[in-house]
Amino acid sequence: VWKADLGRNQADASRFPAATWARLTRQVLSEGGFLTPAPHQGLYALRQAIADDLRSFKGMAVSPEQIVIGAGAEYLYILLAQLLGPQAVVAVEDPGYPKIRQVYGKCGAVCRPIPLDRQGMDPAALAASGATAAHLSPNHHYPTGTITTIGRRQALLQWAEKRGATIIEDDYDSEFRFAGRPIPALQSIDTHGRVVYMNTFSQTISPSMRMGFMVLPPQLLERYRRELGFYACTVPVLEQHVLARFLSGGYYEQHLSRMRKEYRTRRDAVLAAFQASPFAGRVTFSEQGAGLHFLLRLDTSLDDETLRQKAEGLGVRLAFLSEYAAVPREEHAHTLVVNYGGLEPDRLTEATALLAEVFSE
């Protein structure tokens, strides 16, 4: 057990709305119907509830027929790899979530890491990569926190249309935005059916809830039904019924509202503690407006591996930006990805003291 775990990017499981979930589960159990298998794309009531949620909060006009339910992001990546075909060349953000590269690679796709600038994925590097698809997180990139600008979004859509390519919009972690208006999904400005939108409920409800979904544009939906329609839905029907009621009853939005307040307070407390710490003069913070993490760049002569080993010796788990890079770059060094979601306020003093020891030279 870690004394301080800043390396694990997940929501605080103790905030799970257990009472509401239990009540809705009892309702479903008492009414029956949960023993009937779901269609291969998932329970219609759940797909309808997701479509309504996307329309209300993401500006996306999609039908339940376009939605495919699956057991978490990794399973959906596997389906997408099969949908894109064995000759797919997938552009991925660099740095980026390593499992995306790993899953596509194991499915036979070629992954081409594309560097990010302050506006998002570099379109010139993307065009030169020969990619037939691009997997990106335009609304809040993990781990850099970059938000793709509207101009860059238009450039990416133009690339997809010109190339006949597919953009996979992975909307992971975008619900926790603490400043400004919600950002419309890239899918909502796609007029040529080039964007697949995907998201999960792992951060917003519980990390143990292996439930995600993707929204397929018409052409890909037709191919999915033709080529992959033999797959059974991988999410238990009972959980789908409960989640459908959780969404349609307004409980999900209430829960998100509570969690945004909780995490904003927690983030402010973590930043305040770090800024008042003995190491405050040697660190700079960036990307503090969304998500359950921020970047901390440390002025140090120690390399990342030395810092990691030192931290582990003190019972502290750290994550470094360099771990997420497919192509190592100097600018990634000495930058921590501080995941604060599981950092309880009452452990903050101890965590700050431990970090001061780790950072000392």
GROMACS .gro file of C-alpha atoms in nm:
model
  361
    1VAL     CA    1   0.000   0.000   0.000
    2TRP     CA    2   0.141   0.337  -0.104
    3LYS     CA    3   0.172   0.616   0.150
    4ALA     CA    4   0.096   0.855  -0.136
    5ASP     CA    5  -0.020   0.746  -0.480
    6LEU     CA    6   0.007   1.021  -0.741
    7GLY     CA    7   0.051   0.781  -1.029
    8ARG     CA    8  -0.291   0.624  -1.057
    9ASN     CA    9  -0.536   0.818  -1.269
   10GLN     CA   10  -0.879   0.726  -1.141
   11ALA     CA   11  -1.173   0.871  -0.957
   12ASP     CA   12  -1.226   0.828  -0.585
   13ALA     CA   13  -1.427   0.506  -0.549
   14SER     CA   14  -1.556   0.612  -0.207
   15ARG     CA   15  -1.776   0.874  -0.378
   16PHE     CA   16  -1.974   0.609  -0.568
   17PRO     CA   17  -2.351   0.681  -0.531
   18ALA     CA   18  -2.414   0.343  -0.370
   19ALA     CA   19  -2.758   0.415  -0.220
   20THR     CA   20  -2.906   0.537  -0.549
   21TRP     CA   21  -2.745   0.253  -0.743
   22ALA     CA   22  -2.880  -0.006  -0.495
   23ARG     CA   23  -3.232   0.139  -0.514
   24LEU     CA   24  -3.234   0.133  -0.894
   25THR     CA   25  -3.095  -0.221  -0.892
   26ARG     CA   26  -3.379  -0.337  -0.663
   27GLN     CA   27  -3.629  -0.175  -0.899
   28VAL     CA   28  -3.488  -0.361  -1.200
   29LEU     CA   29  -3.474  -0.691  -1.008
   30SER     CA   30  -3.834  -0.659  -0.891
   31GLU     CA   31  -3.967  -0.577  -1.237
   32GLY     CA   32  -3.786  -0.861  -1.418
   33GLY     CA   33  -3.676  -0.852  -1.779
   34PHE     CA   34  -3.306  -0.842  -1.696
   35LEU     CA   35  -3.264  -1.212  -1.782
   36THR     CA   36  -3.344  -1.146  -2.148
   37PRO     CA   37  -3.025  -1.108  -2.356
   38ALA     CA   38  -2.948  -0.760  -2.486
   39PRO     CA   39  -2.910  -0.688  -2.859
   40HIS     CA   40  -2.550  -0.707  -2.979
   41GLN     CA   41  -2.517  -0.327  -2.975
   42GLY     CA   42  -2.653  -0.308  -2.621
   43LEU     CA   43  -2.985  -0.246  -2.447
   44TYR     CA   44  -3.197   0.000  -2.645
   45ALA     CA   45  -3.309   0.188  -2.331
   46LEU     CA   46  -2.945   0.251  -2.239
   47ARG     CA   47  -2.851   0.361  -2.589
   48GLN     CA   48  -3.149   0.599  -2.587
   49ALA     CA   49  -3.043   0.741  -2.249
   50ILE     CA   50  -2.685   0.791  -2.375
   51ALA     CA   51  -2.810   0.958  -2.694
   52ASP     CA   52  -3.026   1.196  -2.487
   53ASP     CA   53  -2.729   1.275  -2.260
   54LEU     CA   54  -2.501   1.343  -2.556
   55ARG     CA   55  -2.760   1.573  -2.712
   56SER     CA   56  -2.812   1.769  -2.389
   57PHE     CA   57  -2.451   1.804  -2.275
   58LYS     CA   58  -2.226   1.750  -2.579
   59GLY     CA   59  -2.429   1.906  -2.860
   60MET     CA   60  -2.437   1.573  -3.046
   61ALA     CA   61  -2.743   1.480  -3.251
   62VAL     CA   62  -2.708   1.100  -3.265
   63SER     CA   63  -2.959   0.817  -3.271
   64PRO     CA   64  -2.956   0.512  -3.038
   65GLU     CA   65  -2.899   0.298  -3.350
   66GLN     CA   66  -2.551   0.450  -3.391
   67ILE     CA   67  -2.439   0.352  -3.039
   68VAL     CA   68  -2.251   0.036  -2.951
   69ILE     CA   69  -2.213  -0.061  -2.582
   70GLY     CA   70  -1.899  -0.247  -2.475
   71ALA     CA   71  -1.707  -0.354  -2.165
   72GLY     CA   72  -1.473  -0.057  -2.128
   73ALA     CA   73  -1.237   0.141  -2.349
   74GLU     CA   74  -0.990  -0.140  -2.420
   75TYR     CA   75  -1.261  -0.368  -2.558
   76LEU     CA   76  -1.388  -0.085  -2.779
   77TYR     CA   77  -1.032  -0.028  -2.907
   78ILE     CA   78  -1.027  -0.396  -3.013
   79LEU     CA   79  -1.358  -0.358  -3.197
   80LEU     CA   80  -1.232  -0.042  -3.368
   81ALA     CA   81  -0.909  -0.211  -3.475
   82GLN     CA   82  -1.113  -0.488  -3.637
   83LEU     CA   83  -1.346  -0.235  -3.795
   84LEU     CA   84  -1.056  -0.037  -3.943
   85GLY     CA   85  -0.915  -0.356  -4.096
   86PRO     CA   86  -0.582  -0.540  -4.094
   87GLN     CA   87  -0.404  -0.279  -4.311
   88ALA     CA   88  -0.491   0.011  -4.080
   89VAL     CA   89  -0.225   0.270  -4.000
   90VAL     CA   90  -0.337   0.455  -3.688
   91ALA     CA   91  -0.195   0.793  -3.587
   92VAL     CA   92  -0.179   0.828  -3.209
   93GLU     CA   93  -0.097   1.127  -2.991
   94ASP     CA   94   0.257   1.141  -2.853
   95PRO     CA   95   0.281   1.154  -2.558
   96GLY     CA   96  -0.037   0.959  -2.502
   97TYR     CA   97  -0.210   0.677  -2.315
   98PRO     CA   98   0.019   0.373  -2.380
   99LYS     CA   99  -0.262   0.115  -2.385
  100ILE     CA  100  -0.400   0.269  -2.706
  101ARG     CA  101  -0.074   0.186  -2.887
  102GLN     CA  102  -0.055  -0.155  -2.720
  103VAL     CA  103  -0.410  -0.266  -2.811
  104TYR     CA  104  -0.394  -0.147  -3.171
  105GLY     CA  105  -0.051  -0.305  -3.210
  106LYS     CA  106  -0.168  -0.642  -3.076
  107CYS     CA  107  -0.460  -0.628  -3.320
  108GLY     CA  108  -0.217  -0.592  -3.612
  109ALA     CA  109  -0.251  -0.221  -3.680
  110VAL     CA  110   0.055  -0.003  -3.737
  111CYS     CA  111   0.073   0.287  -3.491
  112ARG     CA  112   0.239   0.613  -3.592
  113PRO     CA  113   0.313   0.848  -3.299
  114ILE     CA  114   0.233   1.211  -3.391
  115PRO     CA  115   0.373   1.493  -3.174
  116LEU     CA  116   0.145   1.746  -3.009
  117ASP     CA  117   0.186   2.120  -3.001
  118ARG     CA  118  -0.017   2.368  -2.797
  119GLN     CA  119  -0.311   2.336  -3.038
  120GLY     CA  120  -0.325   1.955  -3.051
  121MET     CA  121  -0.207   1.692  -3.299
  122ASP     CA  122   0.029   1.833  -3.562
  123PRO     CA  123  -0.158   1.817  -3.900
  124ALA     CA  124   0.159   1.832  -4.110
  125ALA     CA  125   0.309   1.534  -3.927
  126LEU     CA  126  -0.027   1.358  -3.951
  127ALA     CA  127  -0.046   1.410  -4.329
  128ALA     CA  128   0.313   1.285  -4.370
  129SER     CA  129   0.249   0.973  -4.159
  130GLY     CA  130   0.041   0.786  -4.417
  131ALA     CA  131  -0.220   0.716  -4.148
  132THR     CA  132  -0.564   0.585  -4.245
  133ALA     CA  133  -0.708   0.671  -3.901
  134ALA     CA  134  -0.625   0.901  -3.611
  135HIS     CA  135  -0.702   0.832  -3.244
  136LEU     CA  136  -0.711   1.151  -3.038
  137SER     CA  137  -0.860   1.322  -2.734
  138PRO     CA  138  -0.939   1.676  -2.851
  139ASN     CA  139  -1.145   1.788  -2.550
  140HIS     CA  140  -0.889   1.709  -2.282
  141HIS     CA  141  -0.579   1.514  -2.373
  142TYR     CA  142  -0.429   1.277  -2.118
  143PRO     CA  143  -0.168   1.335  -1.989
  144THR     CA  144  -0.074   1.681  -2.125
  145GLY     CA  145  -0.418   1.841  -2.074
  146THR     CA  146  -0.403   1.997  -2.424
  147ILE     CA  147  -0.736   2.111  -2.568
  148THR     CA  148  -0.748   2.102  -2.948
  149THR     CA  149  -0.835   2.447  -3.086
  150ILE     CA  150  -1.127   2.498  -3.323
  151GLY     CA  151  -0.891   2.582  -3.611
  152ARG     CA  152  -0.696   2.262  -3.553
  153ARG     CA  153  -1.019   2.060  -3.532
  154GLN     CA  154  -1.122   2.192  -3.872
  155ALA     CA  155  -0.779   2.102  -4.012
  156LEU     CA  156  -0.808   1.747  -3.875
  157LEU     CA  157  -1.156   1.705  -4.024
  158GLN     CA  158  -1.027   1.833  -4.359
  159TRP     CA  159  -0.742   1.579  -4.344
  160ALA     CA  160  -0.990   1.298  -4.273
  161GLU     CA  161  -1.217   1.398  -4.560
  162LYS     CA  162  -0.931   1.439  -4.807
  163ARG     CA  163  -0.764   1.114  -4.700
  164GLY     CA  164  -1.085   0.913  -4.666
  165ALA     CA  165  -0.971   0.850  -4.308
  166THR     CA  166  -1.146   0.792  -3.975
  167ILE     CA  167  -1.097   1.003  -3.662
  168ILE     CA  168  -1.157   0.829  -3.330
  169GLU     CA  169  -1.255   1.092  -3.075
  170ASP     CA  170  -1.172   0.945  -2.735
  171ASP     CA  171  -1.352   1.173  -2.487
  172TYR     CA  172  -1.188   1.028  -2.176
  173ASP     CA  173  -1.183   1.253  -1.869
  174SER     CA  174  -1.354   1.552  -2.035
  175GLU     CA  175  -1.650   1.571  -1.794
  176PHE     CA  176  -1.439   1.723  -1.517
  177ARG     CA  177  -1.392   2.073  -1.652
  178PHE     CA  178  -1.368   2.343  -1.386
  179ALA     CA  179  -1.349   2.664  -1.588
  180GLY     CA  180  -1.528   2.796  -1.894
  181ARG     CA  181  -1.811   2.648  -2.094
  182PRO     CA  182  -1.826   2.279  -2.192
  183ILE     CA  183  -1.646   2.218  -2.521
  184PRO     CA  184  -1.859   2.072  -2.804
  185ALA     CA  185  -1.748   1.732  -2.925
  186LEU     CA  186  -1.549   1.710  -3.248
  187GLN     CA  187  -1.820   1.470  -3.369
  188SER     CA  188  -2.077   1.752  -3.346
  189ILE     CA  189  -1.900   1.955  -3.619
  190ASP     CA  190  -1.827   1.657  -3.844
  191THR     CA  191  -2.040   1.695  -4.157
  192HIS     CA  192  -1.892   1.405  -4.357
  193GLY     CA  193  -1.935   1.110  -4.119
  194ARG     CA  194  -1.563   1.076  -4.045
  195VAL     CA  195  -1.566   1.078  -3.663
  196VAL     CA  196  -1.623   0.788  -3.423
  197TYR     CA  197  -1.699   0.921  -3.073
  198MET     CA  198  -1.621   0.706  -2.770
  199ASN     CA  199  -1.637   0.745  -2.394
  200THR     CA  200  -1.668   0.538  -2.076
  201PHE     CA  201  -1.816   0.571  -1.728
  202SER     CA  202  -1.499   0.461  -1.546
  203GLN     CA  203  -1.396   0.812  -1.434
  204THR     CA  204  -1.741   0.957  -1.379
  205ILE     CA  205  -1.910   0.673  -1.190
  206SER     CA  206  -1.657   0.406  -1.089
  207PRO     CA  207  -1.325   0.267  -1.220
  208SER     CA  208  -1.461  -0.086  -1.168
  209MET     CA  209  -1.757  -0.021  -1.401
  210ARG     CA  210  -1.636  -0.176  -1.724
  211MET     CA  211  -1.887   0.003  -1.940
  212GLY     CA  212  -1.821   0.227  -2.239
  213PHE     CA  213  -1.978   0.312  -2.570
  214MET     CA  214  -1.895   0.435  -2.916
  215VAL     CA  215  -2.102   0.631  -3.167
  216LEU     CA  216  -2.046   0.516  -3.524
  217PRO     CA  217  -2.110   0.732  -3.830
  218PRO     CA  218  -2.352   0.576  -4.084
  219GLN     CA  219  -2.091   0.422  -4.316
  220LEU     CA  220  -1.897   0.257  -4.035
  221LEU     CA  221  -2.219   0.149  -3.863
  222GLU     CA  222  -2.320  -0.039  -4.175
  223ARG     CA  223  -1.978  -0.208  -4.187
  224TYR     CA  224  -1.993  -0.287  -3.815
  225ARG     CA  225  -2.329  -0.463  -3.851
  226ARG     CA  226  -2.213  -0.651  -4.157
  227GLU     CA  227  -1.872  -0.762  -4.029
  228LEU     CA  228  -1.890  -0.755  -3.647
  229GLY     CA  229  -2.261  -0.800  -3.576
  230PHE     CA  230  -2.199  -1.158  -3.464
  231TYR     CA  231  -2.042  -1.037  -3.135
  232ALA     CA  232  -2.268  -1.056  -2.830
  233CYS     CA  233  -2.284  -0.750  -2.606
  234THR     CA  234  -2.015  -0.783  -2.338
  235VAL     CA  235  -2.190  -0.587  -2.059
  236PRO     CA  236  -2.429  -0.765  -1.818
  237VAL     CA  237  -2.792  -0.678  -1.894
  238LEU     CA  238  -2.871  -0.598  -1.529
  239GLU     CA  239  -2.602  -0.329  -1.519
  240GLN     CA  240  -2.726  -0.186  -1.848
  241HIS     CA  241  -3.082  -0.154  -1.711
  242VAL     CA  242  -2.955   0.017  -1.395
  243LEU     CA  243  -2.730   0.259  -1.583
  244ALA     CA  244  -3.014   0.345  -1.822
  245ARG     CA  245  -3.229   0.451  -1.524
  246PHE     CA  246  -2.935   0.630  -1.361
  247LEU     CA  247  -2.894   0.841  -1.675
  248SER     CA  248  -3.258   0.898  -1.768
  249GLY     CA  249  -3.361   0.977  -1.409
  250GLY     CA  250  -3.115   1.269  -1.387
  251TYR     CA  251  -2.901   1.098  -1.121
  252TYR     CA  252  -2.593   1.094  -1.343
  253GLU     CA  253  -2.589   1.470  -1.396
  254GLN     CA  254  -2.649   1.528  -1.023
  255HIS     CA  255  -2.359   1.297  -0.944
  256LEU     CA  256  -2.132   1.475  -1.193
  257SER     CA  257  -2.222   1.813  -1.046
  258ARG     CA  258  -2.131   1.693  -0.695
  259MET     CA  259  -1.806   1.539  -0.816
  260ARG     CA  260  -1.701   1.852  -1.006
  261LYS     CA  261  -1.736   2.051  -0.683
  262GLU     CA  262  -1.551   1.784  -0.486
  263TYR     CA  263  -1.260   1.759  -0.729
  264ARG     CA  264  -1.233   2.135  -0.776
  265THR     CA  265  -1.198   2.168  -0.398
  266ARG     CA  266  -0.949   1.883  -0.386
  267ARG     CA  267  -0.742   2.023  -0.674
  268ASP     CA  268  -0.731   2.368  -0.511
  269ALA     CA  269  -0.615   2.209  -0.183
  270VAL     CA  270  -0.340   2.006  -0.355
  271LEU     CA  271  -0.211   2.307  -0.549
  272ALA     CA  272  -0.219   2.527  -0.239
  273ALA     CA  273  -0.028   2.267  -0.036
  274PHE     CA  274   0.235   2.224  -0.309
  275GLN     CA  275   0.273   2.602  -0.353
  276ALA     CA  276   0.333   2.640   0.022
  277SER     CA  277   0.578   2.347   0.036
  278PRO     CA  278   0.960   2.353   0.072
  279PHE     CA  279   0.991   2.258  -0.298
  280ALA     CA  280   0.758   2.535  -0.425
  281GLY     CA  281   1.044   2.740  -0.571
  282ARG     CA  282   1.162   2.449  -0.786
  283VAL     CA  283   0.837   2.349  -0.954
  284THR     CA  284   0.601   2.492  -1.217
  285PHE     CA  285   0.243   2.377  -1.273
  286SER     CA  286   0.049   2.355  -1.597
  287GLU     CA  287  -0.292   2.246  -1.727
  288GLN     CA  288  -0.497   2.303  -1.414
  289GLY     CA  289  -0.842   2.368  -1.559
  290ALA     CA  290  -0.979   2.018  -1.622
  291GLY     CA  291  -0.941   1.649  -1.553
  292LEU     CA  292  -0.817   1.473  -1.240
  293HIS     CA  293  -0.451   1.552  -1.295
  294PHE     CA  294  -0.207   1.834  -1.367
  295LEU     CA  295   0.157   1.853  -1.478
  296LEU     CA  296   0.435   1.949  -1.238
  297ARG     CA  297   0.778   2.028  -1.387
  298LEU     CA  298   1.063   1.993  -1.141
  299ASP     CA  299   1.392   2.182  -1.163
  300THR     CA  300   1.633   1.901  -1.078
  301SER     CA  301   1.957   1.736  -1.187
  302LEU     CA  302   1.813   1.390  -1.109
  303ASP     CA  303   1.675   1.183  -1.396
  304ASP     CA  304   1.323   1.040  -1.392
  305GLU     CA  305   1.428   0.684  -1.305
  306THR     CA  306   1.634   0.804  -1.007
  307LEU     CA  307   1.338   1.009  -0.884
  308ARG     CA  308   1.106   0.711  -0.927
  309GLN     CA  309   1.329   0.476  -0.730
  310LYS     CA  310   1.379   0.733  -0.458
  311ALA     CA  311   1.003   0.785  -0.434
  312GLU     CA  312   0.926   0.413  -0.422
  313GLY     CA  313   1.174   0.372  -0.139
  314LEU     CA  314   0.966   0.622   0.057
  315GLY     CA  315   0.634   0.462  -0.035
  316VAL     CA  316   0.538   0.720  -0.297
  317ARG     CA  317   0.409   0.628  -0.642
  318LEU     CA  318   0.486   0.880  -0.916
  319ALA     CA  319   0.401   0.903  -1.287
  320PHE     CA  320   0.626   1.085  -1.533
  321LEU     CA  321   0.535   1.243  -1.866
  322SER     CA  322   0.825   1.053  -2.026
  323GLU     CA  323   0.642   0.723  -1.953
  324TYR     CA  324   0.366   0.822  -2.194
  325ALA     CA  325   0.596   0.908  -2.485
  326ALA     CA  326   0.653   0.666  -2.773
  327VAL     CA  327   0.938   0.887  -2.896
  328PRO     CA  328   1.151   1.024  -2.606
  329ARG     CA  329   1.206   1.399  -2.610
  330GLU     CA  330   1.407   1.620  -2.378
  331GLU     CA  331   1.109   1.842  -2.300
  332HIS     CA  332   0.930   1.546  -2.137
  333ALA     CA  333   1.198   1.499  -1.870
  334HIS     CA  334   1.148   1.596  -1.503
  335THR     CA  335   0.773   1.643  -1.553
  336LEU     CA  336   0.535   1.462  -1.321
  337VAL     CA  337   0.176   1.374  -1.408
  338VAL     CA  338   0.012   1.443  -1.071
  339ASN     CA  339  -0.308   1.238  -1.046
  340TYR     CA  340  -0.487   1.384  -0.748
  341GLY     CA  341  -0.825   1.206  -0.773
  342GLY     CA  342  -0.738   0.951  -0.506
  343LEU     CA  343  -0.541   1.194  -0.286
  344GLU     CA  344  -0.757   1.252   0.021
  345PRO     CA  345  -0.729   1.598   0.184
  346ASP     CA  346  -0.640   1.445   0.522
  347ARG     CA  347  -0.335   1.276   0.364
  348LEU     CA  348  -0.213   1.592   0.197
  349THR     CA  349   0.030   1.706   0.467
  350GLU     CA  350   0.200   1.366   0.470
  351ALA     CA  351   0.210   1.351   0.089
  352THR     CA  352   0.367   1.697   0.063
  353ALA     CA  353   0.633   1.610   0.324
  354LEU     CA  354   0.718   1.287   0.140
  355LEU     CA  355   0.748   1.471  -0.193
  356ALA     CA  356   0.978   1.728  -0.034
  357GLU     CA  357   1.206   1.439   0.064
  358VAL     CA  358   1.185   1.283  -0.283
  359PHE     CA  359   1.271   1.614  -0.453
  360SER     CA  360   1.563   1.697  -0.224
  361GLU     CA  361   1.912   1.666  -0.377
   0.00000   0.00000   0.00000
